[in-house]
Coordinates of C-alpha atoms in Angstrom, one line a residue:
M1 CA -28.8 -13.3 -39.7
L2 CA -25.8 -10.9 -39.6
T3 CA -25.3 -8.5 -42.5
S4 CA -21.9 -7.4 -43.7
V5 CA -22.4 -3.9 -42.1
D6 CA -23.5 -5.2 -38.7
A7 CA -21.8 -3.0 -36.0
P8 CA -23.7 -3.6 -32.7
Q9 CA -22.0 -0.8 -30.7
R10 CA -21.4 2.7 -32.0
L11 CA -20.8 5.8 -29.9
V12 CA -20.4 9.3 -31.4
V13 CA -19.3 12.1 -29.1
S14 CA -19.3 15.7 -30.4
G15 CA -18.8 19.1 -28.9
V16 CA -18.3 22.8 -29.7
Y17 CA -16.1 25.1 -27.6
D18 CA -15.7 28.9 -27.8
L19 CA -12.1 29.7 -27.3
P20 CA -11.8 32.3 -24.5
F21 CA -8.8 34.1 -25.8
F22 CA -9.1 37.8 -26.6
K23 CA -12.8 38.0 -25.4
T24 CA -12.1 41.2 -23.5
A25 CA -9.8 42.7 -26.1
S26 CA -11.0 45.6 -28.3
G27 CA -10.6 46.8 -31.8
L28 CA -8.6 44.9 -34.5
K29 CA -7.1 42.5 -31.9
K30 CA -10.6 41.3 -30.9
S31 CA -11.8 41.2 -34.5
L32 CA -8.9 39.0 -35.7
L33 CA -7.9 37.0 -32.7
G34 CA -11.1 36.7 -30.7
G35 CA -14.2 34.6 -31.3
W36 CA -12.7 31.4 -32.6
Q37 CA -14.5 28.1 -32.1
I38 CA -13.4 24.5 -32.2
N39 CA -15.5 21.4 -33.0
G40 CA -14.7 17.8 -32.4
I41 CA -16.4 14.6 -33.3
A42 CA -15.1 11.2 -32.0
T43 CA -16.5 8.0 -33.3
F44 CA -16.1 4.7 -31.4
Q45 CA -17.5 1.6 -33.2
S46 CA -17.2 -2.1 -32.9
G47 CA -15.8 -3.9 -35.9
L48 CA -17.7 -5.4 -38.8
V49 CA -18.4 -9.1 -39.2
I50 CA -16.1 -11.2 -41.4
S51 CA -17.3 -13.5 -44.1
A52 CA -16.6 -17.2 -43.6
P53 CA -14.8 -19.2 -46.3
G54 CA -17.0 -20.5 -49.0
N55 CA -15.9 -24.1 -49.5
A56 CA -15.3 -25.1 -45.9
V57 CA -16.9 -27.3 -43.2
A58 CA -16.6 -26.4 -39.6
T59 CA -15.0 -29.0 -37.3
G60 CA -16.6 -27.5 -34.1
V61 CA -13.4 -25.8 -33.1
D62 CA -14.0 -22.0 -32.6
P63 CA -11.7 -20.3 -35.1
R64 CA -11.6 -17.1 -33.0
L65 CA -8.2 -16.4 -31.6
P66 CA -7.6 -14.6 -28.2
D67 CA -6.8 -10.9 -28.5
N68 CA -3.2 -11.4 -27.4
V69 CA -2.6 -14.0 -30.1
R70 CA -4.5 -12.4 -33.0
S71 CA -2.5 -10.3 -35.4
R72 CA -2.9 -8.9 -39.0
D73 CA -0.9 -11.9 -40.2
R74 CA -3.3 -14.4 -38.5
W75 CA -6.7 -12.9 -37.7
F76 CA -8.3 -16.3 -36.9
N77 CA -7.4 -20.0 -36.7
T78 CA -6.8 -21.0 -40.3
C79 CA -5.8 -24.6 -39.7
T80 CA -7.5 -26.7 -42.4
V81 CA -7.5 -30.4 -43.4
N82 CA -7.8 -30.7 -47.2
L83 CA -9.6 -33.5 -49.1
T84 CA -6.5 -35.8 -49.1
G85 CA -6.2 -35.5 -45.3
G86 CA -3.2 -33.1 -45.3
R87 CA -3.0 -30.1 -42.9
Q88 CA -2.6 -26.7 -44.4
N89 CA -2.4 -23.1 -43.1
C90 CA -1.6 -24.3 -39.5
A91 CA 0.6 -22.0 -37.4
T92 CA 2.0 -25.0 -35.5
A93 CA 1.8 -28.8 -35.8
G94 CA -0.4 -28.8 -32.6
D95 CA -2.9 -26.3 -33.9
P96 CA -6.5 -27.6 -33.6
V97 CA -8.1 -28.0 -37.0
A98 CA -10.9 -25.4 -37.5
F99 CA -12.0 -26.3 -41.0
L100 CA -12.3 -29.1 -43.4
V101 CA -12.3 -28.6 -47.2
Q102 CA -15.9 -29.2 -48.4
A103 CA -16.2 -32.2 -50.7
P104 CA -17.5 -31.4 -54.2
F105 CA -21.3 -31.5 -54.7
T106 CA -22.2 -31.2 -51.0
L107 CA -24.4 -28.7 -49.3
R108 CA -22.8 -25.8 -47.4
T109 CA -23.3 -26.1 -43.6
L110 CA -21.0 -23.3 -42.5
S111 CA -22.6 -19.9 -41.9
T112 CA -21.8 -17.2 -44.4
R113 CA -20.3 -15.0 -41.7
F114 CA -18.4 -15.6 -38.4
P115 CA -20.7 -14.4 -35.6
N116 CA -17.8 -13.7 -33.2
I117 CA -14.9 -12.6 -35.4
R118 CA -14.9 -8.9 -36.4
T119 CA -12.6 -6.4 -38.0
N120 CA -10.8 -3.9 -35.8
R121 CA -12.2 -0.3 -35.7
P122 CA -10.0 2.1 -33.7
P123 CA -11.5 5.5 -32.7
L124 CA -11.9 8.1 -35.4
V125 CA -11.6 11.9 -34.7
D126 CA -12.7 14.8 -36.9
F127 CA -11.8 18.4 -35.9
S128 CA -12.6 21.9 -37.1
L129 CA -11.6 25.4 -36.2
F130 CA -13.6 28.4 -37.4
K131 CA -14.4 32.1 -36.9
A132 CA -17.1 34.4 -38.2
F133 CA -16.4 38.0 -39.2
H134 CA -19.5 40.2 -39.2
L135 CA -19.2 42.3 -42.3
T136 CA -22.6 44.0 -41.9
E137 CA -25.6 43.4 -39.6
S138 CA -26.9 40.6 -41.8
V139 CA -23.8 39.4 -43.6
K140 CA -20.9 37.5 -42.1
L141 CA -17.9 35.7 -43.5
Q142 CA -16.8 32.5 -41.9
I143 CA -13.3 31.1 -42.1
R144 CA -13.1 27.3 -41.6
A145 CA -10.3 24.8 -41.2
E146 CA -11.5 21.2 -41.0
S147 CA -9.7 17.9 -40.6
F148 CA -11.5 14.6 -41.2
N149 CA -9.8 11.6 -39.7
M150 CA -7.4 14.1 -38.0
L151 CA -5.2 11.4 -36.4
N152 CA -4.9 9.6 -39.8
T153 CA -6.2 6.4 -38.1
P154 CA -6.4 3.5 -40.6
W155 CA -9.2 1.1 -40.6
F156 CA -8.1 -2.1 -42.3
G157 CA -10.6 -4.3 -44.1
G158 CA -11.4 -7.9 -43.2
P159 CA -8.9 -10.8 -43.6
N160 CA -8.6 -13.0 -46.7
T161 CA -11.2 -15.8 -46.4
T162 CA -10.2 -17.9 -49.5
L163 CA -9.7 -21.4 -48.1
G164 CA -6.3 -22.8 -49.4
S165 CA -4.8 -19.4 -50.2
S166 CA -1.4 -18.7 -48.7
N167 CA -3.0 -15.4 -47.4
F168 CA -5.9 -17.2 -45.7
G169 CA -6.7 -15.3 -42.5
V170 CA -4.3 -12.4 -43.4
V171 CA -5.5 -8.8 -43.2
S172 CA -4.0 -6.8 -46.0
P173 CA -2.3 -3.5 -45.1
S174 CA -4.6 -1.4 -47.4
Q175 CA -6.7 1.2 -45.6
A176 CA -10.4 0.7 -45.9
N177 CA -11.4 4.2 -44.7
D178 CA -10.3 7.6 -46.0
P179 CA -6.9 8.9 -44.9
R180 CA -6.7 12.3 -43.2
D181 CA -8.4 15.0 -45.3
V182 CA -7.8 18.7 -44.5
Q183 CA -9.8 21.5 -46.1
L184 CA -9.8 25.3 -45.7
A185 CA -13.0 27.2 -46.6
L186 CA -14.6 30.6 -46.7
K187 CA -18.3 30.7 -46.2
L188 CA -20.4 33.8 -46.9
V189 CA -23.7 33.9 -44.9
F190 CA -26.3 36.5 -45.8

């Protein structure tokens, strides 16, 4: 059974690089401008599963839309036949019906989550720049500049799965992850 946090693929790549500038300099120039380091962390992850509508019966038509058709306005096939036989939430008159409204007092037969429809997760990049100043042999002061979600990449949540809603299948434009966060810090190590 799929859980709401199922993400079958996740790759995290990180690295540290000592900047080569002013390595051979001397005196104040080397102390201030040399010895800087950069860090980067890139996260690539598949999207999370999406909940299926609660009061629906599957017709056997796969509601997953091809990548070139799917958009935030229509994340999956939402074409539904209501209890009176009317079609609703269909993009076109020829859309195949993916759901039927479940009759009252009947058992649920639709899975709680779509196994093949997921949210979109673009890559996320964190970055930092830092330098340590040696004040004494055992004491150093580190200056840090860090940026989390450096590219300000939004991760949107899942689409609306309320059957009969005018927003059924629509992904809201609200960001599900934190926006870019930049912090500056001084760290004393002794």
